Amino acid sequence: MKVRSLPLAWVAAVLLLLLILLAFAELSIGAMHFSVDTLLHALFHYQPTVFSDRIIVDIRLLHLIVAAVVGACLAMAGYLLQTIIGNPLGEPHIFGLNAGASLAVVACSAFGNALLLSPFLRPLIAAIGGGMLFSAVLFAAYLSRQGLAVVTTTLCGITLSAFAASLTSLLLLFNEQTLQATLLWLNGDIAGLNWSAVYATLPPFLLAVVVAFLVSPALCVLSLGEQVAEGLGVRVLRSRIIGLGAIALFCGIAVSLAGPIGFVGLIVPNIVRQLITVQPRSALWVNALMGAVLLLAADLCAQHLLGSQSLATGTVTALLGAPVFVALAVRYFR
């Protein structure tokens, strides 16, 4: 049941407040607790020789930025994906994008050279892998009797994702060095990164955001049907290809940084759709904001839910997202 649409300003204000509170918690809470004065000193007067400054900036601030970027990328990818294929169950993790991106990164790590392992090429390699597997999902669904129907596309996505995950596991079995380096990453965890990895994702992230904002109005018209879109002057094939390129880039960035974290792209767009009715570009940045909030909250739970024992962030999002997926599937197919 759809709730009454809320004002965009209210939703944005609440999300910004939550983001600030979660950011403060991410920076201050941990094995060492820091006061507001210590945080402000580290952020505005950083000194690499001060231990607390290094903990706050080089570990916790890095962790915070990665979580926010990955959450925003996955949420925007999910929104664009659901809009393009008209499927409320559309999600990068379910439709093969994350699995394809992970397979591409692991394959390059196992057999590639130093150039392919460059932080600047890693997001692009992941994006290519995710885009190729998602194209295979669409092609397999198109060959069926029902075409790109919701149930067909979803089942093809789950099947090919499992196949890609099996290939990834097979590669890791024959390459123990790659297994040790990527085991935690494959569980969807935001750890062990450095600032150079974040800087490397900045150009593809900006490119994906610009492309997504430019193509989102056309994709929204596409959700009304191809004939309606063509009648309104939308170039259907070109818009879909451009949109899929933006989705692949978002997923490539997210996977290259944090591994295959699932269900953020499923939960966030469905919540936003229930809360507000706005123009596509406004919906896109609201999804990005809520995605950042959701993943930061999941990351805090992963770090502190079990006390001294940490969980992978992807484990928490899976615990949240799996029931949501089941509920949406039951409601859709009932």
Coordinates of C-alpha atoms in Angstrom, one line a residue:
M1 CA 0.0 0.0 0.0
K2 CA 1.4 3.4 -1.0
V3 CA 1.5 6.0 1.7
R4 CA 0.6 9.6 1.0
S5 CA 3.4 11.3 -0.9
L6 CA 5.6 13.3 1.4
P7 CA 7.1 16.7 0.6
L8 CA 10.6 16.4 -1.0
A9 CA 12.1 19.0 1.4
W10 CA 11.0 17.0 4.4
V11 CA 12.4 13.8 3.1
A12 CA 15.7 15.5 2.1
A13 CA 16.0 17.2 5.5
V14 CA 15.5 13.9 7.4
L15 CA 17.9 12.1 5.2
L16 CA 20.6 14.8 5.6
L17 CA 20.1 14.8 9.4
L18 CA 20.4 11.0 9.5
L19 CA 23.5 11.1 7.3
I20 CA 25.2 13.7 9.6
L21 CA 24.4 11.6 12.8
L22 CA 25.6 8.4 11.2
A23 CA 28.8 10.1 10.0
F24 CA 29.5 11.4 13.5
A25 CA 28.9 7.9 14.9
E26 CA 31.2 6.4 12.2
L27 CA 34.0 8.8 13.1
S28 CA 33.7 8.8 16.9
I29 CA 32.6 5.3 17.9
G30 CA 35.0 2.3 17.9
A31 CA 37.7 0.7 19.9
M32 CA 38.8 4.2 20.7
H33 CA 36.1 6.8 21.3
F34 CA 36.8 10.4 20.3
S35 CA 35.3 13.7 21.4
V36 CA 33.9 16.4 19.1
D37 CA 37.0 18.5 19.7
T38 CA 39.3 15.7 18.7
L39 CA 37.3 15.0 15.6
L40 CA 37.3 18.7 14.5
H41 CA 41.1 18.9 15.1
A42 CA 41.7 15.8 13.0
L43 CA 39.4 17.0 10.2
F44 CA 40.6 20.6 10.0
H45 CA 44.1 20.5 11.4
Y46 CA 45.3 17.1 10.4
Q47 CA 48.8 16.1 11.6
P48 CA 50.1 12.7 10.4
T49 CA 52.3 12.4 13.4
V50 CA 49.3 12.5 15.8
F51 CA 47.9 9.0 16.3
S52 CA 44.3 10.0 16.9
D53 CA 44.4 12.1 13.7
R54 CA 45.6 9.2 11.6
I55 CA 42.9 6.9 13.1
I56 CA 40.2 9.4 12.3
V57 CA 41.2 10.5 8.9
D58 CA 43.1 7.6 7.4
I59 CA 40.8 4.9 8.7
R60 CA 37.4 6.1 9.9
L61 CA 36.9 9.0 7.4
L62 CA 38.1 6.8 4.6
H63 CA 35.6 4.1 5.8
L64 CA 32.8 6.7 6.0
I65 CA 33.4 8.0 2.5
V66 CA 33.6 4.6 0.9
A67 CA 30.4 3.5 2.6
A68 CA 28.5 6.6 1.5
V69 CA 29.8 6.4 -2.1
V70 CA 29.1 2.7 -2.4
G71 CA 25.6 3.1 -0.9
A72 CA 24.8 5.9 -3.3
C73 CA 26.1 4.0 -6.3
L74 CA 24.1 0.9 -5.6
A75 CA 20.9 2.9 -4.9
M76 CA 21.2 4.9 -8.1
A77 CA 22.0 1.7 -10.1
G78 CA 18.9 0.0 -8.6
Y79 CA 16.7 3.0 -9.4
L80 CA 17.9 3.2 -13.0
L81 CA 17.7 -0.6 -13.4
Q82 CA 14.1 -0.8 -12.1
T83 CA 13.1 2.1 -14.4
I84 CA 14.7 0.7 -17.5
I85 CA 13.2 -2.8 -17.3
G86 CA 10.0 -1.9 -15.4
N87 CA 10.8 -4.4 -12.7
P88 CA 10.4 -3.6 -9.0
L89 CA 12.6 -6.6 -8.2
G90 CA 15.4 -5.2 -10.3
E91 CA 18.6 -5.1 -8.3
P92 CA 22.3 -5.3 -9.3
H93 CA 23.0 -8.2 -7.0
I94 CA 20.1 -10.3 -8.3
F95 CA 20.4 -9.4 -12.0
G96 CA 24.0 -10.4 -12.4
L97 CA 25.8 -7.0 -12.3
N98 CA 27.6 -7.6 -9.0
A99 CA 28.5 -11.2 -9.9
G100 CA 29.8 -10.2 -13.3
A101 CA 31.9 -7.4 -11.8
S102 CA 33.3 -9.7 -9.1
L103 CA 34.2 -12.3 -11.7
A104 CA 36.0 -9.8 -13.9
V105 CA 38.0 -8.4 -11.0
V106 CA 39.0 -11.9 -9.7
A107 CA 39.9 -13.1 -13.2
C108 CA 42.1 -10.1 -13.7
S109 CA 43.7 -10.6 -10.3
A110 CA 44.4 -14.3 -11.0
F111 CA 45.6 -14.0 -14.5
G112 CA 46.2 -10.3 -15.2
N113 CA 49.3 -8.2 -15.1
A114 CA 50.1 -5.2 -12.9
L115 CA 48.4 -2.8 -15.4
L116 CA 45.1 -4.6 -15.1
L117 CA 45.4 -4.4 -11.3
S118 CA 45.8 -0.6 -11.3
P119 CA 43.3 1.1 -9.0
F120 CA 42.3 3.4 -12.0
L121 CA 41.4 0.4 -14.2
R122 CA 39.7 -1.7 -11.6
P123 CA 36.3 0.1 -11.6
L124 CA 36.2 0.0 -15.4
I125 CA 37.1 -3.7 -15.5
A126 CA 34.4 -4.4 -12.9
A127 CA 31.9 -2.3 -14.9
I128 CA 32.7 -4.2 -18.1
G129 CA 32.2 -7.6 -16.4
G130 CA 28.9 -6.5 -14.8
G131 CA 27.6 -5.1 -18.1
M132 CA 28.5 -8.2 -20.0
L133 CA 26.8 -10.6 -17.5
F134 CA 23.7 -8.3 -17.3
S135 CA 23.5 -8.3 -21.1
A136 CA 23.6 -12.1 -21.0
V137 CA 20.7 -12.0 -18.5
L138 CA 18.6 -9.8 -20.8
F139 CA 19.5 -11.9 -23.9
A140 CA 18.6 -15.2 -22.1
A141 CA 15.3 -13.7 -20.9
Y142 CA 14.5 -12.3 -24.4
L143 CA 14.9 -15.7 -25.9
S144 CA 12.1 -17.1 -23.7
R145 CA 8.5 -17.2 -24.6
Q146 CA 7.6 -14.4 -22.1
G147 CA 10.4 -12.2 -23.2
L148 CA 11.6 -9.6 -20.7
A149 CA 8.8 -10.3 -18.3
V150 CA 9.4 -9.8 -14.6
V151 CA 9.6 -13.4 -13.6
T152 CA 11.7 -14.4 -16.6
T153 CA 14.3 -11.7 -16.1
T154 CA 14.5 -12.3 -12.4
L155 CA 15.0 -16.0 -12.8
C156 CA 17.6 -15.6 -15.5
G157 CA 19.4 -13.0 -13.3
I158 CA 19.5 -15.3 -10.3
T159 CA 20.6 -18.3 -12.4
L160 CA 23.5 -16.5 -14.2
S161 CA 24.5 -14.8 -11.0
A162 CA 24.9 -18.2 -9.4
F163 CA 26.9 -19.4 -12.5
A164 CA 29.2 -16.4 -12.3
A165 CA 29.7 -16.9 -8.6
S166 CA 30.6 -20.6 -9.2
L167 CA 33.2 -19.5 -11.8
T168 CA 34.6 -17.0 -9.3
S169 CA 34.9 -19.7 -6.7
L170 CA 36.6 -22.0 -9.2
L171 CA 39.2 -19.4 -10.1
L172 CA 39.9 -18.8 -6.4
L173 CA 40.4 -22.6 -5.8
F174 CA 43.3 -22.6 -8.3
N175 CA 44.9 -19.4 -7.1
E176 CA 45.4 -19.4 -3.3
Q177 CA 47.2 -16.0 -3.4
T178 CA 44.1 -14.3 -5.0
L179 CA 41.9 -16.2 -2.5
Q180 CA 43.6 -14.7 0.5
A181 CA 43.6 -11.2 -1.0
T182 CA 39.9 -11.2 -2.0
L183 CA 38.1 -13.5 0.5
L184 CA 36.9 -10.7 2.8
W185 CA 36.2 -8.4 -0.2
L186 CA 34.0 -11.1 -1.8
N187 CA 31.8 -11.0 1.3
G188 CA 31.1 -7.3 0.7
D189 CA 33.2 -5.6 3.2
I190 CA 34.5 -2.0 3.4
A191 CA 38.0 -2.6 4.8
G192 CA 41.7 -2.6 3.8
L193 CA 41.3 0.4 1.4
N194 CA 43.5 3.4 0.9
W195 CA 42.9 6.9 -0.4
S196 CA 44.4 6.1 -3.8
A197 CA 41.6 3.5 -4.4
V198 CA 39.0 6.2 -3.6
Y199 CA 40.7 8.8 -5.8
A200 CA 40.7 6.3 -8.7
T201 CA 36.9 5.9 -8.6
L202 CA 36.3 9.7 -8.7
P203 CA 36.4 10.1 -12.6
P204 CA 34.1 7.1 -13.4
F205 CA 31.8 8.2 -10.5
L206 CA 31.4 11.7 -11.9
L207 CA 30.9 10.4 -15.4
A208 CA 28.2 7.9 -14.2
V209 CA 26.4 10.6 -12.2
V210 CA 26.4 13.0 -15.2
V211 CA 25.2 10.3 -17.6
A212 CA 22.5 9.2 -15.1
F213 CA 21.1 12.7 -14.6
L214 CA 21.0 13.3 -18.3
V215 CA 19.3 10.1 -19.3
S216 CA 16.9 9.7 -16.3
P217 CA 14.0 11.7 -17.7
A218 CA 14.1 9.6 -20.9
L219 CA 14.2 6.4 -18.9
C220 CA 11.2 7.6 -16.8
V221 CA 9.2 8.0 -20.0
L222 CA 10.3 4.5 -21.1
S223 CA 8.6 3.1 -18.0
L224 CA 5.3 4.1 -19.7
G225 CA 6.0 1.7 -22.6
E226 CA 8.1 1.8 -25.8
Q227 CA 5.3 3.0 -28.0
V228 CA 4.5 6.0 -25.7
A229 CA 8.2 6.8 -25.4
E230 CA 8.7 6.8 -29.1
G231 CA 5.6 8.9 -29.6
L232 CA 7.1 11.5 -27.2
G233 CA 10.3 11.5 -29.2
V234 CA 12.5 9.3 -27.0
R235 CA 15.1 7.2 -28.8
V236 CA 14.4 4.0 -26.9
L237 CA 17.4 1.9 -27.8
R238 CA 20.0 4.7 -27.4
S239 CA 18.4 5.7 -24.0
R240 CA 18.6 2.1 -22.7
I241 CA 22.2 1.6 -23.8
I242 CA 23.2 4.8 -22.2
G243 CA 21.3 4.0 -19.0
L244 CA 22.8 0.5 -18.9
G245 CA 26.3 2.1 -19.2
A246 CA 25.6 4.3 -16.2
I247 CA 24.3 1.3 -14.2
A248 CA 27.4 -0.7 -15.1
L249 CA 29.7 2.1 -14.0
F250 CA 27.9 2.5 -10.7
C251 CA 28.1 -1.2 -10.0
G252 CA 31.7 -1.3 -11.1
I253 CA 32.7 1.4 -8.7
A254 CA 30.8 -0.2 -5.8
V255 CA 32.2 -3.7 -6.4
S256 CA 35.8 -2.4 -6.9
L257 CA 35.7 -0.6 -3.6
A258 CA 33.6 -2.9 -1.4
G259 CA 32.9 -6.2 -3.2
P260 CA 29.5 -7.5 -4.1
I261 CA 27.2 -5.9 -1.5
G262 CA 23.6 -6.8 -2.3
F263 CA 20.0 -5.6 -1.8
V264 CA 20.8 -1.8 -1.4
G265 CA 19.6 -1.3 -4.9
L266 CA 16.4 -3.2 -4.2
I267 CA 15.4 -1.7 -0.8
V268 CA 16.1 2.0 -1.5
P269 CA 14.2 2.6 -4.7
N270 CA 11.2 0.8 -3.4
I271 CA 11.2 2.9 -0.2
V272 CA 11.7 6.2 -2.2
R273 CA 8.9 5.2 -4.6
Q274 CA 6.5 4.8 -1.6
L275 CA 7.5 8.0 0.1
I276 CA 7.7 10.7 -2.7
T277 CA 6.5 11.4 -6.2
V278 CA 9.0 13.6 -7.9
Q279 CA 10.8 14.2 -11.2
P280 CA 13.4 11.6 -12.2
R281 CA 16.4 13.7 -11.5
S282 CA 15.1 14.6 -8.0
A283 CA 14.3 10.9 -7.4
L284 CA 17.9 10.0 -8.5
W285 CA 19.6 12.1 -5.9
V286 CA 17.1 11.2 -3.2
N287 CA 17.9 7.5 -3.9
A288 CA 21.6 8.4 -3.7
L289 CA 21.2 10.1 -0.3
M290 CA 19.1 7.2 1.1
G291 CA 21.5 4.7 -0.2
A292 CA 24.4 6.4 1.6
V293 CA 22.3 6.5 4.8
L294 CA 21.3 2.8 4.5
L295 CA 24.8 1.5 3.9
L296 CA 26.3 3.7 6.7
A297 CA 23.7 2.3 9.1
A298 CA 24.4 -1.3 7.9
D299 CA 28.2 -0.7 8.3
L300 CA 27.8 0.6 11.9
C301 CA 25.7 -2.5 12.7
A302 CA 28.3 -4.8 11.1
Q303 CA 31.1 -3.2 13.2
H304 CA 29.3 -3.0 16.6
L305 CA 26.4 -5.4 16.6
L306 CA 28.4 -8.2 18.0
G307 CA 30.7 -6.2 20.2
S308 CA 34.4 -6.9 19.4
Q309 CA 33.4 -9.3 16.6
S310 CA 32.9 -7.5 13.2
L311 CA 30.6 -8.7 10.4
A312 CA 31.0 -8.0 6.7
T313 CA 28.7 -5.1 5.7
G314 CA 27.3 -7.3 2.9
T315 CA 26.1 -9.7 5.5
V316 CA 23.9 -7.1 7.2
T317 CA 22.4 -5.8 3.9
A318 CA 21.6 -9.4 3.0
L319 CA 19.9 -10.0 6.3
L320 CA 17.8 -6.8 5.6
G321 CA 17.3 -7.3 1.9
A322 CA 16.4 -11.0 1.6
P323 CA 13.0 -10.6 3.5
V324 CA 12.3 -7.4 1.5
F325 CA 12.9 -9.3 -1.8
V326 CA 10.6 -12.2 -0.6
A327 CA 7.9 -9.7 0.4
L328 CA 8.1 -7.8 -2.9
A329 CA 8.0 -11.1 -4.9
V330 CA 5.0 -12.4 -3.0
R331 CA 3.1 -9.2 -3.5
Y332 CA 4.0 -8.9 -7.1
F333 CA 3.2 -12.5 -8.1
R334 CA 0.2 -13.0 -5.9

